[in-house]
XYZ file of C-alpha atoms in Angstrom:
311
model
C -122.527 -150.097 6.435
C -122.554 -147.440 9.155
C -125.402 -145.399 10.596
C -124.274 -142.208 12.342
C -126.894 -140.306 14.340
C -126.381 -136.765 15.584
C -127.817 -133.272 15.670
C -127.494 -129.952 13.912
C -125.285 -127.880 16.217
C -124.205 -128.469 19.792
C -124.250 -124.832 20.978
C -127.803 -123.582 20.396
C -128.757 -121.067 23.045
C -131.925 -122.899 24.065
C -130.008 -126.210 24.340
C -127.490 -124.698 26.725
C -130.129 -122.745 28.638
C -132.405 -125.736 29.269
C -129.607 -127.423 31.291
C -130.857 -130.909 30.482
C -128.212 -132.117 28.033
C -124.890 -130.844 29.338
C -123.899 -132.052 32.817
C -123.183 -129.656 35.641
C -119.744 -128.137 35.280
C -119.683 -128.367 31.465
C -119.546 -124.687 30.580
C -116.742 -123.932 28.126
C -116.913 -124.356 24.359
C -114.240 -127.045 24.577
C -116.023 -128.996 27.318
C -119.348 -128.883 25.489
C -117.920 -130.258 22.264
C -115.972 -132.965 24.100
C -119.114 -134.031 25.960
C -121.248 -133.966 22.815
C -118.678 -136.125 20.993
C -118.826 -138.643 23.835
C -122.550 -139.077 23.155
C -122.807 -138.970 19.355
C -120.511 -139.876 16.440
C -121.357 -136.908 14.215
C -122.585 -133.318 14.263
C -123.568 -130.654 11.768
C -121.861 -127.276 12.083
C -124.576 -124.667 11.564
C -122.614 -121.570 12.611
C -120.858 -121.672 9.225
C -124.190 -120.843 7.571
C -124.511 -117.570 9.485
C -120.889 -116.439 9.276
C -117.785 -117.547 7.418
C -115.934 -120.285 9.324
C -112.266 -120.004 10.169
C -109.435 -122.499 9.951
C -108.610 -121.728 13.598
C -112.015 -122.924 14.794
C -111.932 -125.928 12.487
C -108.603 -126.955 13.985
C -110.070 -126.654 17.477
C -113.024 -128.854 16.468
C -110.631 -131.454 15.115
C -108.457 -131.362 18.257
C -111.396 -131.631 20.675
C -113.082 -134.681 19.158
C -112.010 -138.331 19.172
C -110.794 -140.330 16.225
C -113.726 -141.465 14.098
C -115.915 -138.475 14.955
C -117.041 -136.574 11.841
C -118.477 -133.162 11.050
C -120.786 -131.940 8.353
C -120.282 -128.252 7.701
C -123.179 -126.176 6.440
C -122.294 -123.904 3.531
C -122.208 -120.152 4.100
C -125.576 -118.572 3.327
C -124.266 -116.250 0.596
C -123.167 -119.239 -1.509
C -126.549 -120.949 -1.346
C -128.348 -117.831 -2.543
C -129.698 -116.505 0.755
C -129.771 -112.809 1.507
C -126.727 -111.947 3.606
C -125.942 -109.001 5.846
C -122.591 -107.414 4.946
C -121.764 -107.603 8.658
C -121.463 -111.394 8.264
C -118.583 -110.962 5.802
C -114.922 -110.512 6.771
C -114.120 -106.877 7.453
C -111.797 -106.431 4.503
C -114.489 -107.858 2.217
C -117.033 -105.470 3.750
C -114.729 -102.564 2.983
C -114.418 -103.645 -0.657
C -118.164 -103.943 -1.276
C -119.800 -101.546 -3.729
C -121.670 -98.729 -1.984
C -125.336 -99.511 -1.392
C -128.148 -98.587 0.988
C -129.670 -102.050 0.859
C -129.445 -104.034 4.111
C -128.370 -107.283 2.411
C -126.070 -108.456 -0.338
C -126.706 -111.288 -2.785
C -124.368 -113.716 -4.480
C -125.085 -112.639 -8.058
C -124.603 -108.955 -7.249
C -121.083 -109.200 -5.835
C -118.016 -108.438 -7.964
C -116.416 -111.620 -9.282
C -113.108 -111.050 -7.503
C -114.868 -110.832 -4.117
C -116.850 -113.996 -4.841
C -113.623 -115.817 -5.749
C -111.939 -114.634 -2.556
C -114.859 -115.720 -0.360
C -114.880 -119.207 -1.887
C -111.118 -119.446 -1.412
C -111.412 -118.551 2.270
C -114.359 -120.874 2.866
C -112.571 -123.876 1.376
C -109.400 -122.974 3.247
C -111.283 -122.867 6.536
C -112.364 -126.484 6.071
C -108.866 -127.799 5.384
C -107.985 -128.696 9.019
C -111.006 -131.018 9.218
C -110.441 -132.429 5.744
C -106.768 -133.119 6.441
C -107.470 -135.392 9.432
C -110.484 -137.130 7.890
C -113.074 -135.489 10.146
C -115.015 -133.647 7.443
C -117.734 -135.920 6.107
C -119.626 -133.513 3.852
C -120.249 -129.852 3.114
C -124.002 -129.338 3.224
C -125.656 -126.912 0.807
C -129.228 -126.115 1.841
C -130.711 -124.107 -0.992
C -133.578 -121.662 -0.343
C -137.047 -121.955 -1.928
C -136.179 -119.446 -4.648
C -133.528 -121.809 -6.027
C -135.991 -123.766 -8.137
C -135.740 -126.504 -10.721
C -135.025 -124.389 -13.777
C -132.028 -123.338 -15.848
C -130.680 -120.837 -13.331
C -131.283 -123.222 -10.427
C -129.360 -126.020 -12.096
C -126.568 -123.616 -13.036
C -126.176 -122.333 -9.485
C -126.012 -125.821 -7.993
C -123.411 -126.831 -10.588
C -121.303 -123.789 -9.759
C -121.344 -124.562 -6.036
C -120.237 -128.132 -6.688
C -117.455 -126.972 -8.997
C -116.242 -124.480 -6.415
C -116.010 -127.302 -3.858
C -113.896 -129.610 -6.039
C -112.134 -132.177 -3.863
C -114.794 -132.076 -1.134
C -117.856 -134.252 -0.697
C -120.932 -132.063 -1.221
C -124.464 -132.758 0.008
C -127.447 -130.850 -1.360
C -130.856 -130.137 0.130
C -133.599 -128.429 -1.844
C -136.420 -126.350 -0.392
C -138.798 -125.992 -3.331
C -141.360 -128.546 -4.439
C -140.450 -128.160 -8.121
C -137.372 -130.365 -7.644
C -139.427 -133.468 -6.870
C -142.859 -132.957 -8.442
C -143.951 -135.709 -10.818
C -141.303 -136.616 -13.399
C -138.929 -134.078 -11.854
C -138.249 -136.513 -9.010
C -136.140 -138.924 -11.069
C -134.626 -136.112 -13.108
C -133.399 -134.426 -9.915
C -131.928 -137.650 -8.574
C -130.177 -138.177 -11.918
C -128.893 -134.585 -11.762
C -127.487 -135.154 -8.274
C -125.861 -138.438 -9.236
C -124.294 -136.921 -12.360
C -122.786 -134.150 -10.225
C -121.471 -136.690 -7.718
C -123.278 -135.096 -4.781
C -125.035 -136.610 -1.784
C -128.826 -136.595 -1.804
C -130.492 -135.403 1.395
C -133.624 -137.225 2.519
C -135.742 -134.508 4.108
C -138.295 -135.160 6.847
C -140.472 -132.112 7.428
C -143.950 -130.621 7.088
C -145.648 -131.361 3.780
C -148.006 -129.494 1.479
C -146.083 -126.247 1.057
C -144.217 -124.840 -1.948
C -141.114 -124.652 0.257
C -141.258 -128.246 1.449
C -140.138 -131.406 -0.298
C -141.131 -135.034 0.238
C -138.840 -137.611 1.803
C -137.208 -139.340 -1.174
C -135.486 -142.426 0.234
C -132.841 -142.736 -2.464
C -129.069 -142.400 -2.623
C -127.044 -140.666 -5.315
C -123.544 -141.311 -3.968
C -121.988 -144.661 -2.998
C -120.271 -143.329 0.119
C -122.949 -141.330 1.886
C -126.644 -140.576 2.249
C -128.040 -137.991 4.662
C -131.390 -138.037 6.429
C -132.175 -134.593 7.834
C -135.064 -134.313 10.270
C -136.659 -130.884 10.645
C -139.657 -131.946 12.698
C -143.253 -131.915 11.470
C -144.590 -128.672 12.912
C -147.130 -127.704 10.253
C -148.370 -124.640 12.150
C -144.994 -122.921 12.423
C -143.274 -123.979 9.181
C -144.037 -120.687 7.422
C -144.679 -118.563 10.473
C -143.466 -114.967 10.234
C -142.167 -112.813 13.029
C -139.421 -112.556 15.633
C -139.783 -116.063 17.056
C -140.312 -117.787 13.706
C -136.770 -119.144 13.376
C -136.794 -121.069 16.649
C -140.467 -122.065 16.512
C -140.151 -123.478 13.016
C -138.143 -126.445 14.247
C -139.896 -126.799 17.594
C -140.969 -130.416 17.389
C -140.528 -133.404 19.672
C -140.754 -136.593 17.609
C -143.051 -139.157 19.275
C -141.649 -142.647 19.653
C -144.029 -143.996 16.997
C -142.736 -141.533 14.387
C -139.136 -142.366 15.219
C -139.911 -146.081 14.964
C -141.414 -145.534 11.505
C -138.059 -144.120 10.349
C -136.095 -147.209 11.335
C -136.962 -149.478 8.357
C -136.199 -146.929 5.590
C -132.967 -145.875 7.314
C -131.848 -149.490 7.598
C -132.823 -150.199 3.994
C -130.842 -147.194 2.800
C -127.871 -148.198 4.945
C -127.814 -151.684 3.434
C -126.584 -150.237 0.139
C -124.512 -147.190 1.115
C -121.189 -146.798 2.912
C -122.585 -144.445 5.548
C -125.977 -143.005 6.416
C -125.983 -139.897 8.561
C -129.161 -139.006 10.438
C -129.186 -135.372 11.539
C -131.862 -133.998 13.871
C -132.522 -130.339 13.085
C -135.377 -129.933 15.574
C -133.225 -127.675 17.693
C -135.529 -126.336 20.397
C -133.857 -127.003 23.755
C -132.795 -130.682 23.955
C -135.429 -132.128 21.610
C -132.913 -133.130 18.953
C -130.514 -134.752 21.393
C -133.271 -136.730 23.138
C -134.793 -137.844 19.838
C -131.352 -138.812 18.520
C -130.669 -140.994 21.565
C -134.046 -142.710 21.208
C -133.503 -143.391 17.514
C -130.027 -144.784 18.209
C -131.548 -147.248 20.654
C -134.181 -148.264 18.108
C -131.518 -148.733 15.424
C -129.206 -150.584 17.783
C -126.282 -148.232 17.138
C -124.024 -146.379 19.525
C -121.567 -143.534 19.423
C -118.995 -145.731 17.673
C -118.451 -145.538 13.928
C -117.281 -149.046 13.136
C -119.561 -151.524 11.374
C -119.589 -154.129 8.666
C -119.487 -152.963 5.063
C -122.319 -154.444 2.991
C -122.465 -154.759 -0.811
C -123.457 -151.515 -2.539
C -125.848 -150.873 -5.379
C -123.043 -148.815 -6.869
C -120.497 -151.686 -6.823
């Protein structure tokens, strides 16, 4: 088994601005990634959600990290069903869009040939990481309006089909996926598709939150994604909502409570990735270091393989 602990992103503005994680003199993009990779064995690329990634940047990420370091890349927001500004699309794609006065475009409204081209470019941008074995998974975080119904299932299937040859992880954001009998049905759906289930830790009691389901649907990987437990800001609206939503510093007792289920999951799966998405200043990095100490793991990736439930 292997337990890899890291954070979502290494370049958040508040992380850099707080000056508590990166040492003095670490200023460039290259230096920051090299330092981050000296502290943690994995990271989630979040910039690829906001704008299409490029093969050039992926090659730089591969070149600037040591052997054994792995990335998860978050899927571009258009593919997961989020509203997307045309300005986030490549310029030639922008020019080919149908005329509209609406500020955003949506996946189902785009001409099929443009959708095909965007998928082709997205997959191509990941190839440098995939080629050298540094791409662990492509993470699809679906919005609350992708619900457990016929169209929701169809959209997830399409995303998985488009990513043939890549390991896909899915994260749902609507309670319908795990309510009552739907819980096992969703896990069965994920396993049938061959995708990685994401164990979500976050505020509870909302339509757009899901419980932590400590199960695995793929023999190679399980992901635990920690969003913090800030009930007050989870559905906050306004300018500061995005950063405040994940403003949460896990107390030691809450981190300690995560150790047993993580270890139990890791006993049956090739790799468990734990990703801290509480990305206000250095909260995620500090919490990740504390959890690593509690788990007794370091920045290395080597460990003993244990028998799997899937064997």
